[in-house]
PDB file of C-alpha atoms in Angstrom:
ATOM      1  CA  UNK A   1      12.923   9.746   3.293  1.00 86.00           C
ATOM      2  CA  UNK A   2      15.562  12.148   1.496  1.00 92.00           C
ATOM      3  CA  UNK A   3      19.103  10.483   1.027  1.00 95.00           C
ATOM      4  CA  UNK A   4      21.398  12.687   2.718  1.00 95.00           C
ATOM      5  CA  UNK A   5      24.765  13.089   1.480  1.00 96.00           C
ATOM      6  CA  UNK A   6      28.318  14.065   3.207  1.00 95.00           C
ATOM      7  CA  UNK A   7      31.357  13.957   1.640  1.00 93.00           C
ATOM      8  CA  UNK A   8      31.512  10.518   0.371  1.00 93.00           C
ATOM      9  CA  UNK A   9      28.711   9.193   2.797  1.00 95.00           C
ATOM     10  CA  UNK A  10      25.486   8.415   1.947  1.00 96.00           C
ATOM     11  CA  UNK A  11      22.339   7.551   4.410  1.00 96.00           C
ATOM     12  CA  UNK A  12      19.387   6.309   3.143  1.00 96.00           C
ATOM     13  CA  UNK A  13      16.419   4.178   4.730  1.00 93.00           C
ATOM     14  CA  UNK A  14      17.859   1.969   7.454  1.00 94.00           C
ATOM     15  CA  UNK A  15      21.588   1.704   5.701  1.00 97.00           C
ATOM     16  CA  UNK A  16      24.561   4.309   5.785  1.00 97.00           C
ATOM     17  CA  UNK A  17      27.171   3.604   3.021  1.00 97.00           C
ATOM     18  CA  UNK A  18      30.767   5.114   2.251  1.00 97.00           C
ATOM     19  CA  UNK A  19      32.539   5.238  -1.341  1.00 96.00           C
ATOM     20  CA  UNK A  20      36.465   4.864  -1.785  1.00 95.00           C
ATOM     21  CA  UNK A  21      38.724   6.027  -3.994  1.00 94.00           C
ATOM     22  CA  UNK A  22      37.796   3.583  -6.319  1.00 96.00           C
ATOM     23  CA  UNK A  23      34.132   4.231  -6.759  1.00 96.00           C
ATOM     24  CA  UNK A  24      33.107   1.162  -4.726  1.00 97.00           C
ATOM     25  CA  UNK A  25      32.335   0.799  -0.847  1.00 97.00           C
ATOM     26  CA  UNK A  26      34.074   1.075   1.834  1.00 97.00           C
ATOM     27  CA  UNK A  27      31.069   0.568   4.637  1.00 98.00           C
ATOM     28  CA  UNK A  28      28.131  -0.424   4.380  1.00 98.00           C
ATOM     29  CA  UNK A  29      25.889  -0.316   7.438  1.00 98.00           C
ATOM     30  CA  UNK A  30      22.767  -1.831   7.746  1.00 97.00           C
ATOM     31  CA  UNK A  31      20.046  -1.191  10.673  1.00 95.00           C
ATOM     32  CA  UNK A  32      23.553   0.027  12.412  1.00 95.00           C
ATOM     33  CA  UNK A  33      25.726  -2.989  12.029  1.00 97.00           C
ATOM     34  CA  UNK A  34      28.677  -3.075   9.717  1.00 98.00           C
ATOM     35  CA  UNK A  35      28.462  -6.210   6.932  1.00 98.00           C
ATOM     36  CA  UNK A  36      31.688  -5.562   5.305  1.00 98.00           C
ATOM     37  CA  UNK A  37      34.990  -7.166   6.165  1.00 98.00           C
ATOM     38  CA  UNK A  38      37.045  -4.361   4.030  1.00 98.00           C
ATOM     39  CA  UNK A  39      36.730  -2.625   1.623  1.00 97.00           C
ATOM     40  CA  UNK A  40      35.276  -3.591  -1.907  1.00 98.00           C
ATOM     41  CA  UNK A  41      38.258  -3.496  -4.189  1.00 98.00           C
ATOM     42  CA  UNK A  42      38.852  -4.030  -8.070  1.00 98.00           C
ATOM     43  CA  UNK A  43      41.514  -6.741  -9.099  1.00 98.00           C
ATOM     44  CA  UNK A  44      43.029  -5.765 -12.148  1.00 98.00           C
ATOM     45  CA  UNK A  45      46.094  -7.251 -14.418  1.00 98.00           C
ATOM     46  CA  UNK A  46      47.691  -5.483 -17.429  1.00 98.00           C
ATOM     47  CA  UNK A  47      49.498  -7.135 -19.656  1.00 97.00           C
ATOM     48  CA  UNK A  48      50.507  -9.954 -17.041  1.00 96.00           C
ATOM     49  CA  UNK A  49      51.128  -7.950 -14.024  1.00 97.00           C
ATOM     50  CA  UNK A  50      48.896  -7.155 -11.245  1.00 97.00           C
ATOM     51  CA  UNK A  51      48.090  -3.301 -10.676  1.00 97.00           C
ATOM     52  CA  UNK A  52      47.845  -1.168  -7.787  1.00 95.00           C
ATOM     53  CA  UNK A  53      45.122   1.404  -7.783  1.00 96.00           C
ATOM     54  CA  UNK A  54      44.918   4.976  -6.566  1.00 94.00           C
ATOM     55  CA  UNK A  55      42.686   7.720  -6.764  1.00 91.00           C
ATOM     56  CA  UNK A  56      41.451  10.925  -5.184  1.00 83.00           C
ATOM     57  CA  UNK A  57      38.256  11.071  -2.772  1.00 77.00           C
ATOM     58  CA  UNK A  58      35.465  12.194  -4.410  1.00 84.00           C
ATOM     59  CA  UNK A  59      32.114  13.731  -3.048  1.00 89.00           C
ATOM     60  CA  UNK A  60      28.608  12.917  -3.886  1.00 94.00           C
ATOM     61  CA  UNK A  61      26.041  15.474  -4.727  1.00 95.00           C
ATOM     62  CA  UNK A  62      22.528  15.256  -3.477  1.00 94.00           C
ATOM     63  CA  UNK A  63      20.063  15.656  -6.339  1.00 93.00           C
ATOM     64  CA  UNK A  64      15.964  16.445  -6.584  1.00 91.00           C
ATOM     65  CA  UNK A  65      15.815  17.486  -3.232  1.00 90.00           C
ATOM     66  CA  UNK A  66      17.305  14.431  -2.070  1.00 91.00           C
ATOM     67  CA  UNK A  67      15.686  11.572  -4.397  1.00 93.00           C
ATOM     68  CA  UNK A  68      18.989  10.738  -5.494  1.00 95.00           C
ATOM     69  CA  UNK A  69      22.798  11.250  -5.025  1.00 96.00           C
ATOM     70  CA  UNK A  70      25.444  11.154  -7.977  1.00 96.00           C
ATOM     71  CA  UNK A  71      29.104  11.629  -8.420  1.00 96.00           C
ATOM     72  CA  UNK A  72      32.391  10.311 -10.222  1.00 95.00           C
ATOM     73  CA  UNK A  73      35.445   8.246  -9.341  1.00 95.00           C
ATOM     74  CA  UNK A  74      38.315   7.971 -11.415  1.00 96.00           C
ATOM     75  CA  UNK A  75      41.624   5.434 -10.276  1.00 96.00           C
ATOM     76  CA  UNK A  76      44.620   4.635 -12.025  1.00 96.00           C
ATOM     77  CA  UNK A  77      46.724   2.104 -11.891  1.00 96.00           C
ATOM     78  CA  UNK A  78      50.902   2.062 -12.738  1.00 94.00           C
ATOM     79  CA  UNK A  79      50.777   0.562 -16.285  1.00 95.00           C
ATOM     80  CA  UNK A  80      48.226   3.944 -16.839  1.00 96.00           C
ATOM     81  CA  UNK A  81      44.594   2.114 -17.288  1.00 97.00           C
ATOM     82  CA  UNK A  82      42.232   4.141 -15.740  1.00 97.00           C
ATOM     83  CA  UNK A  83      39.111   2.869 -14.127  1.00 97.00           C
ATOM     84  CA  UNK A  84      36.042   5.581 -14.108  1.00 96.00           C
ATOM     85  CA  UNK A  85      32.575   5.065 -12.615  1.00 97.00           C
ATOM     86  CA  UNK A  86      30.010   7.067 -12.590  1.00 97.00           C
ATOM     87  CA  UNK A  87      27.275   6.429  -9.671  1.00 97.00           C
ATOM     88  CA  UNK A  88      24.460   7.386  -8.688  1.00 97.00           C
ATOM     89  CA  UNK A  89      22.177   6.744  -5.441  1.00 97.00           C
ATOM     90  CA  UNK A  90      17.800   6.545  -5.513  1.00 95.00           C
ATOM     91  CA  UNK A  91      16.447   7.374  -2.071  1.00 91.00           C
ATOM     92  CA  UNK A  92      15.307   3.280  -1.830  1.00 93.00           C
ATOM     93  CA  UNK A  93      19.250   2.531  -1.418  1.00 94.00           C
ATOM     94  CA  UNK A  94      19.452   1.357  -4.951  1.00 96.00           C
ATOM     95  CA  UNK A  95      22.917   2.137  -6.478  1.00 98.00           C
ATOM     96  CA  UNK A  96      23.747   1.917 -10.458  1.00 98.00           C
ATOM     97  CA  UNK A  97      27.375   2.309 -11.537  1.00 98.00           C
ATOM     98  CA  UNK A  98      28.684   3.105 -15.053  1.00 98.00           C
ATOM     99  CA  UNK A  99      32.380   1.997 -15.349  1.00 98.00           C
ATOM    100  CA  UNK A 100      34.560   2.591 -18.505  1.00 98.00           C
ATOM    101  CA  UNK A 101      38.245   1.797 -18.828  1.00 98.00           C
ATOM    102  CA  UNK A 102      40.593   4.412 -20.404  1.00 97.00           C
ATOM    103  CA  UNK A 103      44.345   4.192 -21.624  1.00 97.00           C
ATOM    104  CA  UNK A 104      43.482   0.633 -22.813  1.00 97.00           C
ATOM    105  CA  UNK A 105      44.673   0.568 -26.030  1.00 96.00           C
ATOM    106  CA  UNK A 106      47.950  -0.811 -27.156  1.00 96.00           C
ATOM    107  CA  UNK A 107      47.398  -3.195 -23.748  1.00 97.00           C
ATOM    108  CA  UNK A 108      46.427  -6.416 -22.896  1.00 98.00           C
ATOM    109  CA  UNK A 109      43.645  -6.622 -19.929  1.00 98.00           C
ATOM    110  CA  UNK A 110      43.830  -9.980 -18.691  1.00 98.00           C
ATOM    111  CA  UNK A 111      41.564  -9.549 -15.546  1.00 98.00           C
ATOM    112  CA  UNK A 112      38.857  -6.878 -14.287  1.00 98.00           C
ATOM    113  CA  UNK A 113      37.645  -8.539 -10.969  1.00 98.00           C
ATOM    114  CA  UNK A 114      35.280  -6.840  -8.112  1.00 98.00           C
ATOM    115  CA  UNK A 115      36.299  -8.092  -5.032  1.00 98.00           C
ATOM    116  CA  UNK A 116      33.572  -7.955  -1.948  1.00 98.00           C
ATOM    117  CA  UNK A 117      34.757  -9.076   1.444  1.00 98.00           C
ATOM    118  CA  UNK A 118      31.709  -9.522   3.580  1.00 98.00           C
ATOM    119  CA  UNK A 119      31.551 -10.478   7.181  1.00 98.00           C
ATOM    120  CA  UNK A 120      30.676 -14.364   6.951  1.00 98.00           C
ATOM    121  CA  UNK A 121      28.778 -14.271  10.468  1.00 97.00           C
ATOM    122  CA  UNK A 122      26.301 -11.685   8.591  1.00 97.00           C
ATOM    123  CA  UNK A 123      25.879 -13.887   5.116  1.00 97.00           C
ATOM    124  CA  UNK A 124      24.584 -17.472   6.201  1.00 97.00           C
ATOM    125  CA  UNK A 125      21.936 -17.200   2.853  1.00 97.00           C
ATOM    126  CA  UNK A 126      22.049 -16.512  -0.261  1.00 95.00           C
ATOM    127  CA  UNK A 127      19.478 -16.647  -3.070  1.00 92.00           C
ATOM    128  CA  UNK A 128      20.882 -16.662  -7.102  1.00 91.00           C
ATOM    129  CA  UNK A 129      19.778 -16.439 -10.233  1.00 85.00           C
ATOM    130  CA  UNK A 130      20.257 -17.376 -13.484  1.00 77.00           C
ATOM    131  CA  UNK A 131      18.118 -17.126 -16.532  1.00 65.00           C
ATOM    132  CA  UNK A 132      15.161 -19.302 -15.596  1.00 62.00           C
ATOM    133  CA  UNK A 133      12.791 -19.138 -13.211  1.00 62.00           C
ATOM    134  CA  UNK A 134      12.880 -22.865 -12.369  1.00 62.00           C
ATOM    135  CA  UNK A 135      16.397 -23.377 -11.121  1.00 65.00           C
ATOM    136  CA  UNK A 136      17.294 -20.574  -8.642  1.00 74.00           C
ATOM    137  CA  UNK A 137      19.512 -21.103  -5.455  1.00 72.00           C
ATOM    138  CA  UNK A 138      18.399 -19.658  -2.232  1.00 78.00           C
ATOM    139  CA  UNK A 139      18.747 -21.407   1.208  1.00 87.00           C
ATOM    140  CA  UNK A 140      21.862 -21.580   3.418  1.00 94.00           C
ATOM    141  CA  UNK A 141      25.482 -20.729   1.747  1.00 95.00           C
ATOM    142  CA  UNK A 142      27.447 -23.922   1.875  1.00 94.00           C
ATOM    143  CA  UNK A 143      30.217 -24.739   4.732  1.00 95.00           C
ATOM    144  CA  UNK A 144      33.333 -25.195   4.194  1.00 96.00           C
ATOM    145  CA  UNK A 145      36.479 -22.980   3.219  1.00 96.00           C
ATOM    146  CA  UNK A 146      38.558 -21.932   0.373  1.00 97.00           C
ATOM    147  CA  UNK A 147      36.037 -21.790  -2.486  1.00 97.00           C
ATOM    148  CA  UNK A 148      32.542 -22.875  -1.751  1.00 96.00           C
ATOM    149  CA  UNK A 149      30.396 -21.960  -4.327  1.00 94.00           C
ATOM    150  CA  UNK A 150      30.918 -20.768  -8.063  1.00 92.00           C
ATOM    151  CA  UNK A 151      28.154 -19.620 -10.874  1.00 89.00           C
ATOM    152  CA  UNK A 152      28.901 -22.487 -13.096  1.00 86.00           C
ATOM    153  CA  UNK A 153      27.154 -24.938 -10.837  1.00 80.00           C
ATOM    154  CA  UNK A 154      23.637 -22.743 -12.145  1.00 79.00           C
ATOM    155  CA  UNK A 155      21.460 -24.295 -14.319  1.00 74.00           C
ATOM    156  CA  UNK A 156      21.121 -22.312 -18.034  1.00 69.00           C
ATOM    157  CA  UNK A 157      17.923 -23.498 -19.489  1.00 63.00           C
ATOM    158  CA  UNK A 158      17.922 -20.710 -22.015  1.00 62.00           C
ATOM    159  CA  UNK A 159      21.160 -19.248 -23.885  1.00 66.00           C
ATOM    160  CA  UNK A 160      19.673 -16.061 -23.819  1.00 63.00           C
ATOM    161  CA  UNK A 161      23.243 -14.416 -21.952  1.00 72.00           C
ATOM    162  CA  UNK A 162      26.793 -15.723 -21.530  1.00 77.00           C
ATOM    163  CA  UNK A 163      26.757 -19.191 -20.080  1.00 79.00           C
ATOM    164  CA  UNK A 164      28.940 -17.821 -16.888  1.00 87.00           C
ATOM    165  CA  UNK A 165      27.022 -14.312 -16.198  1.00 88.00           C
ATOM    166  CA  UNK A 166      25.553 -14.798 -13.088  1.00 91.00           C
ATOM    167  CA  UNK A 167      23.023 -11.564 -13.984  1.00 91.00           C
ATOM    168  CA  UNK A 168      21.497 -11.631  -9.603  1.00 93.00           C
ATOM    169  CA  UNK A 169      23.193 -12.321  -6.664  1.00 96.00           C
ATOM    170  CA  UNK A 170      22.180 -11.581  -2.709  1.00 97.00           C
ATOM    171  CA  UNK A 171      23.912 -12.841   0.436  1.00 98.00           C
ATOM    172  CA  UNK A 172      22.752 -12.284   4.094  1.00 98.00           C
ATOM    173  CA  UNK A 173      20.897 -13.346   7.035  1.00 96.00           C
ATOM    174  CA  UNK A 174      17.228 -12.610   8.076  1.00 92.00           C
ATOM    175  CA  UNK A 175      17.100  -9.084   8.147  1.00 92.00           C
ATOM    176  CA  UNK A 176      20.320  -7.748   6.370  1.00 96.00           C
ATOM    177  CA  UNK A 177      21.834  -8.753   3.468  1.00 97.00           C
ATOM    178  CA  UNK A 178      23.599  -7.326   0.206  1.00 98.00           C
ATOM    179  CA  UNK A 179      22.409  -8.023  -3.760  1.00 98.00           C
ATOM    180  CA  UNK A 180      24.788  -7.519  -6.850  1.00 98.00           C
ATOM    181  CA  UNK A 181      23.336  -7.311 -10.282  1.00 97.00           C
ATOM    182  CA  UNK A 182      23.195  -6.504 -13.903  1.00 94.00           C
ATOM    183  CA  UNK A 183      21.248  -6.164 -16.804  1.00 90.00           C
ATOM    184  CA  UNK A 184      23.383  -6.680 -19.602  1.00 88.00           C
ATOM    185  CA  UNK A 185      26.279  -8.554 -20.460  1.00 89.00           C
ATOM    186  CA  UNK A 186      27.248  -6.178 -22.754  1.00 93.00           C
ATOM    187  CA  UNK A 187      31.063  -5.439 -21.763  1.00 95.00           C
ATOM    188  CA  UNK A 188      31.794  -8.218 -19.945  1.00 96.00           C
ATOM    189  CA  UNK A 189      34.844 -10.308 -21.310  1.00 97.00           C
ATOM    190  CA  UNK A 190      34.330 -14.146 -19.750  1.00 96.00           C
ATOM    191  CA  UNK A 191      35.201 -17.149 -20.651  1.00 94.00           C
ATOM    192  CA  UNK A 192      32.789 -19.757 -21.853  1.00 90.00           C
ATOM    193  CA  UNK A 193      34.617 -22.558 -19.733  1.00 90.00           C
ATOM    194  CA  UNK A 194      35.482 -20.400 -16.255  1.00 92.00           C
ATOM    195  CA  UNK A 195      33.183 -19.652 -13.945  1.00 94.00           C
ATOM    196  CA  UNK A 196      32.771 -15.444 -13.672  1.00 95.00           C
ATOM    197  CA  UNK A 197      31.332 -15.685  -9.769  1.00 96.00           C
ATOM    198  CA  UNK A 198      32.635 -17.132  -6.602  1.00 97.00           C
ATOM    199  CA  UNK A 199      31.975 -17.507  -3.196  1.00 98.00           C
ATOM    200  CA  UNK A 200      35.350 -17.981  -0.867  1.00 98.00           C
ATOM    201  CA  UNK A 201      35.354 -18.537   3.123  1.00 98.00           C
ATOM    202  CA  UNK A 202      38.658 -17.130   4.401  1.00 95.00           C
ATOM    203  CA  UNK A 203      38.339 -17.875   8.294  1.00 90.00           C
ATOM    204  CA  UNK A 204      35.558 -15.067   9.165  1.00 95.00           C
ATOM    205  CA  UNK A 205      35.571 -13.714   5.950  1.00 98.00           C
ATOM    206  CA  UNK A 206      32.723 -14.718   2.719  1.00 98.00           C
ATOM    207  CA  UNK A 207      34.764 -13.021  -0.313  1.00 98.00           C
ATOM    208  CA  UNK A 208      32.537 -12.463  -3.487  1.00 98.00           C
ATOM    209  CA  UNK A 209      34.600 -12.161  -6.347  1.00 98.00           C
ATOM    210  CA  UNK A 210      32.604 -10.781  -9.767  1.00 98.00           C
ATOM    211  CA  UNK A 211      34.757 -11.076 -12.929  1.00 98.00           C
ATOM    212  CA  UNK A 212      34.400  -8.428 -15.331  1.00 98.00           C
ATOM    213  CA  UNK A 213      37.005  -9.839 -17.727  1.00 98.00           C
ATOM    214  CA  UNK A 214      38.955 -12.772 -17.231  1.00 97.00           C
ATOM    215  CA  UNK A 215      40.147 -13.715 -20.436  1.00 97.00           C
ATOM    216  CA  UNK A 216      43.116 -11.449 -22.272  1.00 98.00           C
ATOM    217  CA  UNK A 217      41.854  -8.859 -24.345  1.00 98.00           C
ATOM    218  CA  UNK A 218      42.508  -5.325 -26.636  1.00 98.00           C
ATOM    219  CA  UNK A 219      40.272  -2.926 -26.162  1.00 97.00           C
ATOM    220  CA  UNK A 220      39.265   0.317 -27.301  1.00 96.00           C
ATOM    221  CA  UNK A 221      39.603   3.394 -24.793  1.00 98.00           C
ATOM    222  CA  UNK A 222      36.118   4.066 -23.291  1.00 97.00           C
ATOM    223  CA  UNK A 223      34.990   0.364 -22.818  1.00 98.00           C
ATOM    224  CA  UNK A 224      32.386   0.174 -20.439  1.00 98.00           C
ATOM    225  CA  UNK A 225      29.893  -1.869 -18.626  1.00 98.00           C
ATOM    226  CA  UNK A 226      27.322  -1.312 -15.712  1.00 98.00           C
ATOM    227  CA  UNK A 227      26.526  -3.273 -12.560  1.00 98.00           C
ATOM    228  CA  UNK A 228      24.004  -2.194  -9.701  1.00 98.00           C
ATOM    229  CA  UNK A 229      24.054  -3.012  -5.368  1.00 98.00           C
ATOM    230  CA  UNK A 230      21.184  -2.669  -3.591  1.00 98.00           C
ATOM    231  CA  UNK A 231      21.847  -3.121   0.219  1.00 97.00           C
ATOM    232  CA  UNK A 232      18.663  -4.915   2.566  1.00 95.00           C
ATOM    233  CA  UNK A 233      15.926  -3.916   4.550  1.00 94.00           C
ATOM    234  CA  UNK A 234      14.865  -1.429   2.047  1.00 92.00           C
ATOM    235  CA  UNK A 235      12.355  -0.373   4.446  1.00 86.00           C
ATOM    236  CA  UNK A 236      11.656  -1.155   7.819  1.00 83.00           C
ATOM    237  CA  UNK A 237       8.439  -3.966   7.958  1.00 75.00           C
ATOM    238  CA  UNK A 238       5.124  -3.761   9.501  1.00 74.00           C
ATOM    239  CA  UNK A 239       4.861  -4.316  12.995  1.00 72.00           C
ATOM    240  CA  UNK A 240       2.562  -7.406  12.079  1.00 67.00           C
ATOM    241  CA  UNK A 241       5.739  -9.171  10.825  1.00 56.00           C
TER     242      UNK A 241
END
């Protein structure tokens, strides 16, 4: 099925998404029901102070007759830092980001956080993992509010990537649900002693927060990282199921 594309909406298989200003989502609909609570947002601070972002729409652009759609945000916040992305669409739903920071040097980043509010009455699973296939999360998301769950509580039989990159994450119910990964750590500024992912209830609201960098550092203009969010069913299932 070919994506198709308008403005800054997409529509593939089962799932219609919208981009903001800020290269992230906006909406994210699923078999036809919304599983955002607000937008996705990045968290930033610059040399102490928090930053407001802002940013021009931009439209995607439908590519190989529709296999995939690409395009570019770029959002700046007031200190100057500039936050670009680069994304791209595959007709499955699967969506790959390439984010670099610019006007960075001569500053102090102290925190790059992506912020995903999700509806908490669509999210009561959630499956993790870590580096090892014998210690992987996945049954109900815990109750309670305030924070719930962080990534330091994985087990790291292997210190084959940062000891707080939490490389897979997916939240949702039976039949819709949203993953968040990467394949590299390379970019990412943690800490060795903070957790880098949480999980916070806020009354109806499941708030994923993804670190990027939350330690203070200098660094050079054009630092960038990647991340990917693939949004579920992928395809509809076989009537036997």
């Amino acid at each position: 099925t070919p994506i198709r594309v308008e403005g800054n909406k997409v529509a593939v298989i089962q799932r219609e998404i919208c981009l903001n200003r800020e290269g992230v989502w906006s909406s994210l609909k699923s078999q036809g029901r919304e599983l955002l609570a607000a937008p996705m947002h990045w968290e930033l601070s610059v040399n102490g102070k928090m930053q407001k972002l802002s940013g021009n729409p931009f439209p995607l652009t439908c590519k190989d007759n529709g296999y995939s759609a690409e395009g570019a945000a770029s959002a700046e916040s007031g200190s100057g830092v500039v936050i670009d992305s680069e994304v791209q669409f595959e007709y499955d739903g699967f969506f790959w980001s390439r984010v670099s920071l610019d006007n960075v040097a001569g500053k102090t980043v102290d925190r790059l956080t992506l912020v995903i509010p999700l509806l908490d009455s669509e999210m009561p699973l959630f499956h993790v993992i870590s580096n090892t296939i014998r210690s992987n999360p996945g049954g109900r998301i815990p109750g309670g509010d305030g924070e719930i769950w962080n990534g330091s509580q994985l087990k790291r039989l292997v210190k084959s990537i940062h000891p707080q990159l939490v490389p897979h994450i997916w939240l949702g119910g039976v039949e819709r649900g949203l993953a968040w990964f990467t394949d590299s750590s390379f970019g990412y500024r943690l800490r060795k002693d903070r957790n880098a992912l949480r999980l916070i209830r806020e009354k109806e609201i499941l708030r994923m927060e993804i670190d990027i960098i939350n330690r203070p550092v200098r660094l050079r203009n054009g630092h960038a990282f990647t991340y990917g969010i693939q949004a579920t069913p992928v395809k509809p299932l076989e009537k036997q199921f």
